[in-house]
Short mmCIF file of C-alpha atoms in Angstrom, two decimals:
data_model
loop_
_atom_site.label_atom_id
_atom_site.label_comp_id
_atom_site.label_asym_id
_atom_site.label_seq_id
_atom_site.Cartn_x
_atom_site.Cartn_y
_atom_site.Cartn_z
CA UNK J 57 -10.23 19.35 -9.34
CA UNK J 58 -6.49 20.07 -9.57
CA UNK J 59 -7.16 23.06 -11.84
CA UNK J 60 -9.74 24.42 -9.39
CA UNK J 61 -7.35 23.99 -6.47
CA UNK J 62 -4.69 25.88 -8.44
CA UNK J 63 -7.20 28.71 -9.13
CA UNK J 64 -7.92 28.95 -5.39
CA UNK J 65 -4.20 28.88 -4.62
CA UNK J 66 -3.45 31.74 -7.03
CA UNK J 67 -6.45 33.81 -5.86
CA UNK J 68 -5.30 33.38 -2.25
CA UNK J 69 -1.94 34.75 -3.39
CA UNK J 70 -3.71 37.89 -4.67
CA UNK J 71 -3.67 37.25 -8.42
CA UNK J 72 -6.42 38.80 -10.59
CA UNK J 73 -8.82 36.62 -12.59
CA UNK J 74 -7.09 37.72 -15.80
CA UNK J 75 -3.70 36.79 -14.37
CA UNK J 76 -5.00 33.39 -13.16
CA UNK J 77 -6.41 32.65 -16.61
CA UNK J 78 -3.10 33.58 -18.24
CA UNK J 79 -0.93 31.59 -15.83
CA UNK J 80 -3.06 28.44 -15.99
CA UNK J 81 -4.00 28.65 -19.68
CA UNK J 82 -7.72 28.56 -18.79
CA UNK J 83 -10.43 30.66 -20.45
CA UNK J 84 -10.99 33.85 -18.44
CA UNK J 85 -14.78 33.39 -18.47
CA UNK J 86 -14.35 29.95 -16.92
CA UNK J 87 -12.13 31.44 -14.20
CA UNK J 88 -14.70 34.19 -13.60
CA UNK J 89 -17.51 31.65 -13.23
CA UNK J 90 -15.61 29.57 -10.69
CA UNK J 91 -14.48 32.58 -8.70
CA UNK J 92 -18.05 33.94 -8.53
CA UNK J 93 -19.39 30.57 -7.42
CA UNK J 94 -16.67 30.15 -4.79
CA UNK J 95 -17.43 33.59 -3.38
CA UNK J 96 -21.05 32.55 -2.76
CA UNK J 97 -19.88 29.84 -0.34
CA UNK J 98 -19.15 32.47 2.32
CA UNK J 99 -15.54 31.30 2.64
CA UNK J 100 -12.47 33.28 1.64
CA UNK J 101 -9.80 31.75 -0.59
CA UNK J 102 -7.51 30.97 2.36
CA UNK J 103 -10.28 28.86 3.93
CA UNK J 104 -11.05 27.18 0.61
CA UNK J 105 -7.33 26.38 0.18
CA UNK J 106 -7.43 24.31 3.40
CA UNK J 107 -10.38 22.14 2.24
CA UNK J 108 -9.74 18.59 1.08
CA UNK J 109 -11.01 17.33 -2.28
CA UNK J 110 -14.27 15.95 -0.89
CA UNK J 111 -15.19 19.13 0.97
CA UNK J 112 -14.23 21.32 -1.98
CA UNK J 113 -16.24 19.21 -4.42
CA UNK J 114 -19.37 19.74 -2.30
CA UNK J 115 -19.30 23.51 -2.91
CA UNK J 116 -18.49 23.39 -6.64
CA UNK J 117 -20.93 23.15 -9.57
CA UNK J 118 -21.21 19.90 -11.45
CA UNK J 119 -18.43 19.71 -14.06
CA UNK J 120 -19.38 20.25 -17.67
CA UNK J 121 -18.98 17.09 -19.72
CA UNK J 122 -17.10 17.58 -22.97
CA UNK J 123 -19.22 15.40 -25.22
CA UNK J 124 -17.16 15.69 -28.42
CA UNK J 125 -13.40 15.53 -27.86
CA UNK J 126 -12.89 15.56 -31.67
CA UNK J 127 -14.74 18.86 -32.17
CA UNK J 128 -11.60 20.82 -33.04
CA UNK J 129 -10.60 18.30 -35.70
CA UNK J 130 -14.06 18.62 -37.27
CA UNK J 131 -13.71 22.40 -37.24
CA UNK J 132 -10.20 22.36 -38.72
CA UNK J 133 -11.46 20.20 -41.62
CA UNK J 134 -13.61 23.17 -42.68
CA UNK J 135 -10.78 25.74 -42.57
CA UNK J 136 -10.21 25.63 -46.39
CA UNK J 137 -13.89 26.49 -46.91
CA UNK J 138 -13.67 29.30 -44.36
CA UNK J 139 -10.59 30.74 -46.05
CA UNK J 140 -12.46 31.09 -49.35
CA UNK J 141 -15.46 32.63 -47.56
CA UNK J 142 -13.28 35.17 -45.74
CA UNK J 143 -12.08 36.50 -49.12
CA UNK J 144 -15.63 37.12 -50.29
CA UNK J 145 -17.50 40.40 -49.85
CA UNK J 146 -20.15 40.42 -47.14
CA UNK J 147 -18.20 37.92 -45.03
CA UNK J 148 -19.10 37.64 -41.33
CA UNK J 149 -18.07 35.09 -38.73
CA UNK J 150 -21.73 34.51 -37.96
CA UNK J 151 -22.37 33.30 -41.51
CA UNK J 152 -19.61 30.70 -41.50
CA UNK J 153 -20.55 29.64 -37.95
CA UNK J 154 -24.08 28.91 -39.15
CA UNK J 155 -22.63 26.80 -41.98
CA UNK J 156 -20.49 24.96 -39.42
CA UNK J 157 -23.45 24.28 -37.09
CA UNK J 158 -25.56 22.95 -39.95
CA UNK J 159 -22.91 20.29 -40.50
CA UNK J 160 -22.06 19.77 -36.80
CA UNK J 161 -25.11 20.67 -34.66
CA UNK J 162 -23.31 19.62 -31.47
CA UNK J 163 -20.13 21.56 -32.27
CA UNK J 164 -18.64 24.71 -30.74
CA UNK J 165 -20.72 27.67 -29.69
CA UNK J 166 -20.23 30.97 -31.53
CA UNK J 167 -17.70 32.45 -29.10
CA UNK J 168 -15.36 29.44 -29.11
CA UNK J 169 -15.81 28.98 -32.83
CA UNK J 170 -14.78 32.57 -33.56
CA UNK J 171 -11.77 32.35 -31.23
CA UNK J 172 -10.47 29.14 -32.86
CA UNK J 173 -10.95 30.45 -36.40
CA UNK J 174 -9.23 33.77 -35.64
CA UNK J 175 -6.28 32.00 -34.06
CA UNK J 176 -6.03 29.57 -36.98
CA UNK J 177 -5.75 32.36 -39.56
CA UNK J 178 -3.67 34.82 -37.55
CA UNK J 179 -0.29 35.49 -39.18
CA UNK J 180 2.54 37.18 -37.30
CA UNK J 181 5.69 38.09 -39.18
CA UNK J 182 7.28 40.48 -36.73
CA UNK J 183 9.47 39.55 -33.81
CA UNK J 184 10.12 41.55 -30.70
CA UNK J 185 12.30 41.69 -27.65
CA UNK J 186 10.49 40.78 -24.43
CA UNK J 187 11.48 42.12 -21.05
CA UNK J 188 10.63 39.31 -18.64
CA UNK J 189 9.44 40.15 -15.15
CA UNK J 190 11.67 39.12 -12.27
CA UNK J 191 10.49 36.03 -10.39
CA UNK J 192 7.76 35.22 -12.88
CA UNK J 193 8.98 32.52 -15.29
CA UNK J 194 11.20 29.45 -15.20
CA UNK J 195 11.84 27.98 -18.67
CA UNK J 196 12.65 24.27 -18.93
CA UNK J 197 14.13 22.17 -21.73
CA UNK J 198 16.34 19.17 -22.50
CA UNK J 199 19.47 19.58 -24.61
CA UNK J 200 19.37 17.87 -27.99
CA UNK J 201 22.94 16.52 -27.78
CA UNK J 202 23.38 14.16 -24.85
CA UNK J 203 26.30 13.29 -22.59
CA UNK J 204 27.50 9.70 -22.05
CA UNK J 205 28.22 7.32 -19.19
CA UNK J 206 30.70 4.47 -19.63
CA UNK J 207 30.02 0.90 -18.56
CA UNK J 208 32.87 -0.22 -16.26
CA UNK J 209 32.88 -3.81 -17.52
CA UNK J 210 32.31 -3.47 -21.26
CA UNK J 211 33.31 0.13 -21.93
CA UNK J 212 30.00 0.63 -23.74
CA UNK J 213 28.65 4.20 -23.81
CA UNK J 214 25.16 4.93 -22.47
CA UNK J 215 23.67 8.33 -23.39
CA UNK J 216 22.02 10.40 -20.64
CA UNK J 217 19.84 13.50 -20.86
CA UNK J 218 20.95 17.05 -20.05
CA UNK J 219 18.23 18.97 -18.16
CA UNK J 220 18.43 22.78 -18.42
CA UNK J 221 16.22 25.45 -16.85
CA UNK J 222 16.56 29.23 -16.83
CA UNK J 223 14.93 32.01 -14.79
CA UNK J 224 13.64 34.39 -17.44
CA UNK J 225 14.23 37.54 -15.40
CA UNK J 226 17.97 37.15 -14.83
CA UNK J 227 19.09 34.14 -16.88
CA UNK J 228 20.14 32.28 -13.72
CA UNK J 229 20.60 28.70 -14.89
CA UNK J 230 20.42 25.18 -13.49
CA UNK J 231 21.86 22.14 -15.29
CA UNK J 232 21.99 18.45 -14.39
CA UNK J 233 22.38 15.11 -16.11
CA UNK J 234 19.45 12.73 -15.72
CA UNK J 235 18.78 9.13 -16.62
CA UNK J 236 15.97 9.88 -19.07
CA UNK J 237 13.14 12.24 -19.92
CA UNK J 238 10.72 9.92 -18.13
CA UNK J 239 8.24 11.28 -15.62
CA UNK J 240 10.18 10.28 -12.50
CA UNK J 241 13.46 11.72 -13.84
CA UNK J 242 11.79 14.90 -15.10
CA UNK J 243 9.92 15.69 -11.87
CA UNK J 244 13.03 14.83 -9.84
CA UNK J 245 15.06 17.30 -11.94
CA UNK J 246 12.33 19.94 -11.52
CA UNK J 247 12.37 19.47 -7.74
CA UNK J 248 16.15 19.83 -7.56
CA UNK J 249 16.03 22.89 -9.84
CA UNK J 250 13.64 24.68 -7.46
CA UNK J 251 15.82 23.68 -4.52
CA UNK J 252 18.87 25.05 -6.37
CA UNK J 253 17.31 28.48 -6.91
CA UNK J 254 15.82 28.38 -3.41
CA UNK J 255 12.30 29.44 -4.33
CA UNK J 256 9.32 29.03 -6.65
CA UNK J 257 8.47 31.28 -9.64
CA UNK J 258 4.90 32.13 -10.60
CA UNK J 259 5.06 30.15 -13.83
CA UNK J 260 6.98 27.15 -15.20
CA UNK J 261 7.15 26.92 -19.00
CA UNK J 262 8.15 23.54 -20.40
CA UNK J 263 8.50 21.90 -23.79
CA UNK J 264 5.90 19.42 -25.08
CA UNK J 265 7.72 16.40 -23.62
CA UNK J 266 5.56 13.42 -22.68
CA UNK J 267 6.56 13.64 -19.02
CA UNK J 268 4.74 16.98 -18.80
CA UNK J 269 2.07 16.94 -21.50
CA UNK J 270 -0.52 14.21 -21.97
CA UNK J 271 -1.88 15.59 -25.23
CA UNK J 272 -0.16 18.23 -27.33
CA UNK J 273 -2.35 20.99 -28.76
CA UNK J 274 -1.65 24.26 -30.54
CA UNK J 275 -3.78 26.27 -28.12
CA UNK J 276 -4.62 24.20 -25.06
CA UNK J 277 -2.13 21.37 -24.42
CA UNK J 278 -3.26 18.97 -21.73
CA UNK J 279 -0.83 18.60 -18.83
CA UNK J 280 -0.50 15.22 -17.15
CA UNK J 281 -1.88 14.66 -13.67
CA UNK J 282 1.48 14.30 -11.91
CA UNK J 283 2.83 17.56 -13.29
CA UNK J 284 -0.37 19.30 -12.13
CA UNK J 285 0.14 17.79 -8.67
CA UNK J 286 3.73 19.04 -8.73
CA UNK J 287 2.52 22.56 -9.55
CA UNK J 288 -0.14 22.39 -6.84
CA UNK J 289 2.42 21.24 -4.26
CA UNK J 290 4.77 24.14 -5.02
CA UNK J 291 2.02 26.74 -5.50
CA UNK J 292 2.91 27.61 -9.07
CA UNK J 293 1.37 27.37 -12.53
CA UNK J 294 2.66 25.44 -15.53
CA UNK J 295 2.13 25.80 -19.27
CA UNK J 296 3.62 24.04 -22.29
CA UNK J 297 4.98 25.74 -25.38
CA UNK J 298 3.57 25.02 -28.81
CA UNK J 299 5.04 22.01 -30.57
CA UNK J 300 7.76 22.82 -33.12
CA UNK J 301 7.80 26.49 -32.05
CA UNK J 302 11.31 27.14 -30.67
CA UNK J 303 10.62 30.89 -30.48
CA UNK J 304 8.22 30.19 -27.60
CA UNK J 305 11.25 29.23 -25.50
CA UNK J 306 14.00 31.19 -27.21
CA UNK J 307 15.63 32.12 -23.90
CA UNK J 308 16.19 28.52 -22.80
CA UNK J 309 17.19 27.50 -26.35
CA UNK J 310 19.92 30.14 -26.16
CA UNK J 311 20.89 28.91 -22.68
CA UNK J 312 21.26 25.37 -24.04
CA UNK J 313 23.73 26.60 -26.68
CA UNK J 314 25.75 28.39 -23.99
CA UNK J 315 25.70 25.29 -21.77
CA UNK J 316 27.27 23.30 -24.62
CA UNK J 317 30.02 25.92 -24.91
CA UNK J 318 30.71 26.60 -21.25
CA UNK J 319 29.99 23.23 -19.60
CA UNK J 320 29.74 20.29 -22.02
CA UNK J 321 32.89 21.27 -23.93
CA UNK J 322 34.97 20.85 -20.75
CA UNK J 323 33.51 17.38 -20.08
CA UNK J 324 33.77 15.84 -23.56
CA UNK J 325 37.11 14.06 -22.93
CA UNK J 326 36.33 12.88 -19.40
CA UNK J 327 34.99 9.43 -18.52
CA UNK J 328 32.10 9.03 -16.07
CA UNK J 329 30.70 5.75 -14.77
CA UNK J 330 27.59 7.03 -12.99
CA UNK J 331 25.23 10.00 -12.86
CA UNK J 332 26.42 11.17 -9.45
CA UNK J 333 30.03 11.64 -10.55
CA UNK J 334 28.88 13.39 -13.74
CA UNK J 335 26.68 15.83 -11.83
CA UNK J 336 29.47 16.47 -9.32
CA UNK J 337 31.67 17.50 -12.27
CA UNK J 338 28.92 19.69 -13.73
CA UNK J 339 28.30 21.70 -10.54
CA UNK J 340 31.57 23.83 -10.45
CA UNK J 341 31.26 24.53 -14.18
CA UNK J 342 27.66 25.62 -13.63
CA UNK J 343 28.69 27.94 -10.80
CA UNK J 344 31.37 29.49 -13.02
CA UNK J 345 28.80 29.92 -15.80
CA UNK J 346 26.35 31.75 -13.49
CA UNK J 347 29.17 33.92 -12.10
CA UNK J 348 30.45 34.89 -15.56
CA UNK J 349 29.59 38.52 -16.37
CA UNK J 350 27.34 39.44 -19.29
CA UNK J 351 29.15 41.16 -22.16
CA UNK J 352 26.82 44.19 -22.17
CA UNK J 353 26.20 44.27 -18.43
CA UNK J 354 28.87 44.64 -15.80
CA UNK J 355 27.20 41.99 -13.68
CA UNK J 356 26.66 38.23 -13.65
CA UNK J 357 23.56 36.04 -13.68
CA UNK J 358 24.20 35.06 -10.08
CA UNK J 359 24.58 38.64 -8.90
CA UNK J 360 21.39 39.74 -10.66
CA UNK J 361 19.56 36.76 -9.24
CA UNK J 362 20.67 37.35 -5.64
CA UNK J 363 20.04 41.10 -5.76
CA UNK J 364 16.80 41.31 -7.72
CA UNK J 365 15.04 38.01 -8.39
CA UNK J 366 15.47 35.67 -5.44
CA UNK J 367 13.44 37.87 -3.09
CA UNK J 368 10.51 37.79 -5.55
CA UNK J 369 10.27 33.99 -5.56
CA UNK J 370 7.72 32.23 -3.37
CA UNK J 371 9.21 30.11 -0.57
CA UNK J 372 9.67 26.38 -1.00
CA UNK J 373 7.15 24.16 0.85
CA UNK J 374 8.26 22.44 4.05
CA UNK J 375 8.37 19.04 2.34
CA UNK J 376 9.68 18.33 -1.18
CA UNK J 377 7.36 16.87 -3.79
CA UNK J 378 7.28 13.09 -4.00
CA UNK J 379 6.04 11.49 -7.20
CA UNK J 380 2.92 9.44 -6.62
CA UNK J 381 1.97 6.62 -8.96
CA UNK J 382 -1.80 6.32 -9.46
CA UNK J 383 -3.54 3.05 -10.16
CA UNK J 384 -7.08 1.74 -9.85
CA UNK J 385 -7.84 -1.49 -8.02
CA UNK J 386 -10.79 -3.53 -6.78
CA UNK J 387 -10.89 -4.56 -3.13
CA UNK J 388 -10.79 -8.35 -2.98
CA UNK J 389 -12.93 -10.56 -0.74
CA UNK J 390 -10.04 -10.81 1.70
CA UNK J 391 -10.28 -6.95 2.06
CA UNK J 392 -6.88 -6.43 0.39
CA UNK J 393 -5.84 -4.72 -2.84
CA UNK J 394 -3.04 -6.11 -5.01
CA UNK J 395 -0.15 -3.81 -6.01
CA UNK J 396 1.26 -5.42 -9.15
CA UNK J 397 4.55 -3.48 -9.11
CA UNK J 398 5.60 -5.27 -5.89
CA UNK J 399 3.22 -8.28 -6.16
CA UNK J 400 2.17 -7.41 -2.63
CA UNK J 401 -1.22 -7.16 -0.91
CA UNK J 402 -2.36 -4.22 1.27
CA UNK J 403 -5.44 -4.17 3.49
CA UNK J 404 -8.35 -1.71 3.47
CA UNK J 405 -11.40 -1.63 5.80
CA UNK J 406 -13.51 -4.70 5.06
CA UNK J 407 -16.57 -2.49 4.39
CA UNK J 408 -15.03 -1.63 0.98
CA UNK J 409 -14.97 -5.21 -0.35
CA UNK J 410 -15.86 -5.15 -4.05
CA UNK J 411 -15.40 -1.36 -4.37
CA UNK J 412 -13.21 0.38 -6.95
CA UNK J 413 -10.46 2.36 -5.22
CA UNK J 414 -7.62 4.69 -6.23
CA UNK J 415 -4.15 3.55 -5.12
CA UNK J 416 -1.47 6.24 -4.78
CA UNK J 417 2.06 5.17 -3.90
CA UNK J 418 5.66 6.36 -3.92
CA UNK J 419 8.97 4.86 -2.85
CA UNK J 420 7.99 4.96 0.82
CA UNK J 421 4.24 4.64 1.30
CA UNK J 422 1.03 3.28 -0.21
CA UNK J 423 -2.28 5.10 0.24
CA UNK J 424 -5.74 3.93 -0.82
CA UNK J 425 -8.57 6.36 -1.60
CA UNK J 426 -12.29 5.87 -2.21
CA UNK J 427 -14.15 8.84 -3.69
CA UNK J 428 -11.27 11.19 -2.75
CA UNK J 429 -11.32 9.99 0.88
CA UNK J 430 -8.23 8.21 2.20
CA UNK J 431 -9.26 4.86 3.69
CA UNK J 432 -5.87 3.17 4.22
CA UNK J 433 -2.18 4.02 4.51
CA UNK J 434 0.75 1.57 4.64
CA UNK J 435 4.54 1.54 4.56
CA UNK J 436 5.46 0.15 1.15
CA UNK J 437 6.75 -3.43 1.11
CA UNK J 438 8.58 -5.22 -1.71
CA UNK J 439 7.88 -8.73 -0.36
CA UNK J 440 6.47 -10.65 -3.31
CA UNK J 441 3.29 -12.51 -2.39
CA UNK J 442 3.26 -10.95 1.09
CA UNK J 443 0.41 -9.28 2.98
CA UNK J 444 0.43 -6.02 4.91
CA UNK J 445 -2.63 -5.92 7.14
CA UNK J 446 -3.93 -3.44 9.72
CA UNK J 447 -5.98 -5.08 12.47
CA UNK J 448 -8.48 -2.22 12.34
CA UNK J 449 -9.36 -3.20 8.76
CA UNK J 450 -10.46 -6.72 9.75
CA UNK J 451 -13.98 -7.88 10.68
CA UNK J 452 -14.37 -8.55 14.41
CA UNK J 453 -14.33 -12.33 14.03
CA UNK J 454 -11.19 -12.25 11.85
CA UNK J 455 -9.46 -9.90 14.26
CA UNK J 456 -10.36 -12.22 17.13
CA UNK J 457 -8.90 -15.20 15.27
CA UNK J 458 -5.68 -13.35 14.47
CA UNK J 459 -5.20 -12.24 18.04
CA UNK J 460 -5.48 -15.82 19.35
CA UNK J 461 -2.18 -17.26 20.57
CA UNK J 462 -0.84 -19.31 23.48
CA UNK J 463 0.65 -16.14 24.95
CA UNK J 464 -2.59 -14.17 24.74
CA UNK J 465 -4.59 -16.89 26.53
CA UNK J 466 -1.94 -17.37 29.22
CA UNK J 467 -1.69 -13.59 29.69
CA UNK J 468 -5.46 -13.46 30.19
CA UNK J 469 -5.35 -16.34 32.70
CA UNK J 470 -2.53 -14.74 34.67
CA UNK J 471 -4.40 -11.43 34.78
CA UNK J 472 -7.40 -13.19 36.36
CA UNK J 473 -5.84 -15.61 38.87
CA UNK J 474 -2.77 -17.81 39.33
CA UNK J 475 -4.98 -20.93 39.50
CA UNK J 476 -6.59 -20.18 36.14
CA UNK J 477 -3.18 -19.50 34.64
CA UNK J 478 -1.84 -22.86 35.82
CA UNK J 479 -4.94 -24.62 34.52
CA UNK J 480 -4.57 -23.10 31.04
CA UNK J 481 -0.90 -24.07 30.96
CA UNK J 482 -1.93 -27.70 31.52
CA UNK J 483 -4.63 -27.46 28.83
CA UNK J 484 -1.99 -26.46 26.27
CA UNK J 485 0.54 -28.98 27.59
CA UNK J 486 -1.87 -31.88 27.05
CA UNK J 487 -2.66 -31.08 23.38
CA UNK J 488 -0.40 -32.19 20.50
CA UNK J 489 -0.74 -28.77 18.85
CA UNK J 490 -1.52 -25.44 20.54
CA UNK J 491 -4.35 -24.57 18.10
CA UNK J 492 -6.21 -27.69 19.28
CA UNK J 493 -6.56 -25.98 22.66
CA UNK J 494 -7.79 -22.62 21.35
CA UNK J 495 -11.47 -23.61 21.29
CA UNK J 496 -11.26 -24.98 24.84
CA UNK J 497 -9.67 -21.74 26.00
CA UNK J 498 -12.36 -19.64 24.28
CA UNK J 499 -14.96 -21.70 26.11
CA UNK J 500 -13.13 -21.25 29.44
CA UNK J 501 -13.05 -17.49 28.92
CA UNK J 502 -16.79 -17.59 28.23
CA UNK J 503 -17.41 -19.52 31.45
CA UNK J 504 -15.61 -16.74 33.30
CA UNK J 505 -18.07 -14.21 31.86
CA UNK J 506 -21.11 -16.35 32.68
CA UNK J 507 -20.25 -17.60 36.20
CA UNK J 508 -17.68 -15.05 37.28
CA UNK J 509 -13.91 -15.36 37.77
CA UNK J 510 -14.17 -16.44 41.43
CA UNK J 511 -16.29 -19.50 40.63
CA UNK J 512 -14.12 -20.31 37.59
CA UNK J 513 -11.04 -20.24 39.82
CA UNK J 514 -12.61 -22.74 42.22
CA UNK J 515 -13.76 -24.93 39.33
CA UNK J 516 -10.20 -25.02 37.99
CA UNK J 517 -8.90 -25.96 41.43
CA UNK J 518 -11.43 -28.79 41.68
CA UNK J 519 -10.73 -30.10 38.16
CA UNK J 520 -6.99 -30.08 38.80
CA UNK J 521 -7.52 -32.14 41.94
CA UNK J 522 -9.00 -34.86 39.74
CA UNK J 523 -6.41 -34.30 36.96
CA UNK J 524 -9.11 -33.29 34.47
CA UNK J 525 -8.35 -30.51 31.93
CA UNK J 526 -10.72 -29.03 29.39
CA UNK J 527 -13.81 -26.93 28.83
CA UNK J 528 -16.41 -29.67 29.40
CA UNK J 529 -15.21 -30.66 32.87
CA UNK J 530 -15.28 -27.03 34.03
CA UNK J 531 -18.73 -26.52 32.51
CA UNK J 532 -20.03 -29.62 34.32
CA UNK J 533 -18.57 -28.50 37.68
CA UNK J 534 -20.07 -25.02 37.36
CA UNK J 535 -23.49 -26.21 36.16
CA UNK J 536 -23.81 -28.62 39.07
CA UNK J 537 -22.42 -26.11 41.55
CA UNK J 538 -19.67 -28.50 42.59
CA UNK J 539 -17.26 -25.58 42.77
CA UNK J 540 -19.21 -24.47 45.88
CA UNK J 541 -18.44 -27.72 47.72
CA UNK J 542 -15.35 -28.22 49.85
CA UNK J 543 -12.88 -30.68 48.41
CA UNK J 544 -12.37 -32.08 51.95
CA UNK J 545 -15.91 -33.48 51.80
CA UNK J 546 -15.09 -35.63 48.78
CA UNK J 547 -14.53 -39.41 49.50
CA UNK J 548 -10.85 -40.39 49.42
CA UNK J 549 -11.58 -43.63 47.49
CA UNK J 550 -14.33 -45.17 45.42
CA UNK J 551 -16.95 -46.90 47.72
CA UNK J 552 -17.44 -50.68 47.49
CA UNK J 553 -20.67 -51.67 45.74
CA UNK J 554 -21.90 -55.04 44.48
CA UNK J 555 -22.68 -53.62 41.03
CA UNK J 556 -19.13 -52.35 40.55
CA UNK J 557 -17.04 -55.03 38.89
CA UNK J 558 -13.54 -53.60 39.38
CA UNK J 559 -10.43 -53.88 37.21
CA UNK J 560 -9.88 -57.59 37.99
CA UNK J 561 -13.14 -58.47 36.21
CA UNK J 562 -11.49 -57.67 32.84
CA UNK J 563 -8.19 -59.48 33.41
#
């Protein structure tokens, strides 16, 4: 889905199908098929760009399932046989493809087979100078030799990475020290690099580092999900160079050597205790490097960039990219998912109990998705064993229980009548624990719905006159209609009767 969204994004920008295929490293026929199908929806690419994943998926064909991920390895095992066949007279690609399909009936079709075989046996001895287009490529690499931070207490040295990226058109360079080549550090460096140059190139070319590439491949390396999301957020395309092929990124390799000479050399005898102070020291040296004039050109990298390349970059998005961590979870019976990184629980609508969900979170927020639809969003909490719960996610009966409190009942009583409010205050006052009075208060609220607030008010007045507090006494008064009688008609004292024994009988 990310690749399709990137195709739509590039088509909306006016790129041709051939250019999209080149920038994304996707077969041109595949791009053509998707573009043709998207055109049949009746929506232009700007409208398709605004669709969310669910809506976009509804207008796309079912994805083709790659049944044999080891197909290329099977093919490459036959390369020695193919090499002998290619030296024989009467050789055709069709003949060796038929041999291949006899051994692997479910293998590549003829077109893919021929492409892979031709690429495998292609030999290029010549080199050439390439004139890179302005605003098109940003080349990224890490320097082999690292800088060091010093531990304040022990004096121990801790190596840190040196991130380098170069705009191919002008050689304008960005350098920073980073904690590691891990995904968070790499994407953070990439974000700051784009902010430094103040725009986005059409293509980012990176080495086969694990933070960018999930699976290295000679022809079609597989980029990791987070790097694809980064590219989608900034509206650019990304490709990885071939492993162990430094010529693929000769420009940035050369830049790394110059960075050692012009920047690292001046820092080798200085002591730094943290990344911030190291990067503060790097920045003026970097500015001097970009302002230094080329030997064969009477101009600097910075001047060329400002005059010719910056205007060709796409603008930065309104919000910077934030790395999202993706995890799967099952909604528990208490309609919460457990985030193991923080040992914290977050609620989702109770209707999703037992469902598998996708959890996406960053330093600030946690979002939960089910089938590409966002069903919950929370501010991230680091409270171990804690719960973050939205009332709207709870079943009605659970929400009702949570909302119960002394204040809520008294607020209700006050909103109805002063007499009812006073009565509820006494109900709570005469119970050892407030929760013991909750059921009585629920019942009193129910009596108000059945008999009306006016009769309930009179019933409370009557019960208070006899110093009786609770649900049952009010229910009895209302059922017998005693609330309709005037208290003045009640006898002041108990009447004398021969069957009444009196208190003295028991003494």
